[in-house]
GROMACS .gro file of C-alpha atoms in nm:
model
   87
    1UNK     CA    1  -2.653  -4.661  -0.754
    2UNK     CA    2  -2.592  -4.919  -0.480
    3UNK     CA    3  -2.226  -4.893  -0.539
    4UNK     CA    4  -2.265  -4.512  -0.483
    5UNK     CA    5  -2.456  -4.588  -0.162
    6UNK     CA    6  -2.222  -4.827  -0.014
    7UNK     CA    7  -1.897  -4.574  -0.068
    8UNK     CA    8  -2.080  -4.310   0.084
    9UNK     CA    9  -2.150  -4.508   0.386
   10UNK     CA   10  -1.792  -4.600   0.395
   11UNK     CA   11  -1.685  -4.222   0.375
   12UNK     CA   12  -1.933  -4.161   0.608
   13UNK     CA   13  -1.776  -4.389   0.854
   14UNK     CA   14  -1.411  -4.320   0.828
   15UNK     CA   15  -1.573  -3.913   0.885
   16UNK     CA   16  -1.697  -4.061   1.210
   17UNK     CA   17  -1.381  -4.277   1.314
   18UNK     CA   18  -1.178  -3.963   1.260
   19UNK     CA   19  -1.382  -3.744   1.422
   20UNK     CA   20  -1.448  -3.501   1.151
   21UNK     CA   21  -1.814  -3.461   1.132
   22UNK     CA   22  -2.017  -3.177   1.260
   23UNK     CA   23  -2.213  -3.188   1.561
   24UNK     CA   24  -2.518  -3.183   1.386
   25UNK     CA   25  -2.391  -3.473   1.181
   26UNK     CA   26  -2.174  -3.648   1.469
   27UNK     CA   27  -2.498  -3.645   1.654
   28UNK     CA   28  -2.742  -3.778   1.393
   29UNK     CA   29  -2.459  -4.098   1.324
   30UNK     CA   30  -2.473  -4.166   1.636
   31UNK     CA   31  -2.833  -4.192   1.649
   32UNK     CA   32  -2.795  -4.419   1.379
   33UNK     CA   33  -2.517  -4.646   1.563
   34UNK     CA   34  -2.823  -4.691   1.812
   35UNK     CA   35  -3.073  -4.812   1.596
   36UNK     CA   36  -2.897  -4.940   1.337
   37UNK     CA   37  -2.719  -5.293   1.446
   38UNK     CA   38  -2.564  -5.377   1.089
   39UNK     CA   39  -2.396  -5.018   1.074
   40UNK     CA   40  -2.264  -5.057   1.414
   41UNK     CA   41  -2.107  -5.410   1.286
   42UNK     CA   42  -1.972  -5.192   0.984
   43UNK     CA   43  -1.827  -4.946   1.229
   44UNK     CA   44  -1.657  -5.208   1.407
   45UNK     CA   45  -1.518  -5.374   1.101
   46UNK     CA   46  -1.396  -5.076   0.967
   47UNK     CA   47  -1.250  -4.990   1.281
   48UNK     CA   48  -1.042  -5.270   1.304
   49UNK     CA   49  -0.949  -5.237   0.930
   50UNK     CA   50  -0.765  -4.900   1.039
   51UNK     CA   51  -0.599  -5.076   1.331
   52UNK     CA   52  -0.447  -5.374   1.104
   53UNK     CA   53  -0.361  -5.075   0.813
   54UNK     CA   54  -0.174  -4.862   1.105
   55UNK     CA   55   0.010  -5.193   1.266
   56UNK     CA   56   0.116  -5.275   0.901
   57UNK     CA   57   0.230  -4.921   0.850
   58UNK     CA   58   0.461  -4.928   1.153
   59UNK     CA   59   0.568  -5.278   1.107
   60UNK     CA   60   0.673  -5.163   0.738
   61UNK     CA   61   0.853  -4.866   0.915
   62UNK     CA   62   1.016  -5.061   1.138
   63UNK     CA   63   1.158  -5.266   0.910
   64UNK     CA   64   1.275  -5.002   0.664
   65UNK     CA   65   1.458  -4.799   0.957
   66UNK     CA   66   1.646  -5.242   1.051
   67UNK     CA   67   1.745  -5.183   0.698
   68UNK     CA   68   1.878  -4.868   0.732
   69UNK     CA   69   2.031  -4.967   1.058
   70UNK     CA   70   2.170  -5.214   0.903
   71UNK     CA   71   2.368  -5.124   0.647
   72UNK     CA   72   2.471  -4.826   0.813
   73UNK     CA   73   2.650  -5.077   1.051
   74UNK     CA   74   2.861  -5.230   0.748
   75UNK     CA   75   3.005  -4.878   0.684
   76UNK     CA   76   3.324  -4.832   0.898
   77UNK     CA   77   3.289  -4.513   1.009
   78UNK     CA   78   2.960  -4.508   1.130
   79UNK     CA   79   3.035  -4.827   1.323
   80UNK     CA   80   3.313  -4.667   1.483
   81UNK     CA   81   3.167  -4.332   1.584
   82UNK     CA   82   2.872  -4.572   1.730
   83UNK     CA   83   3.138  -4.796   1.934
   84UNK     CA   84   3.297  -4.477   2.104
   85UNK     CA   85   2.981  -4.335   2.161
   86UNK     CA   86   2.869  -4.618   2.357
   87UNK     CA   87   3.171  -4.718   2.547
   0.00000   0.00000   0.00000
């Protein structure tokens, strides 16, 4: 049962971050946030565990479109049309 307890916190959470609970809800977690310093640690910690999953996500996008880029580049045609676009 603890297990259950401990996902629904996290759910409960990530409804928070995201801004998707009620008002009634929104106001009563934040109530909780006041009182409650370890959920306010587990807050911040998940917070930042978005951040890192969003900086991955664009790093891993920005290296997919370098790829592209790339060998895009080694086709002749493409390379050209690039060249007298930017001269």
């Amino acid at each position: 049962m603890l297990m259950r307890s401990e996902l629904n916190e996290v759910w409960l959470i990530d409804q928070w971050l995201a801004g998707r609970l009620c008002e009634e809800e929104a106001r009563v977690f934040k109530a909780r946030l006041l009182l409650d310093e370890t959920l306010a640690e587990k807050v911040e910690a998940q917070r930042t565990a978005h951040r890192m999953v969003r900086r991955y996500a664009r790093w891993e996008a920005r290296n997919r479109l370098d790829s592209i880029y790339r060998l895009l580049l080694t086709e002749t045609d493409f390379a050209h049309q690039l060249k007298t676009i930017f001269t």
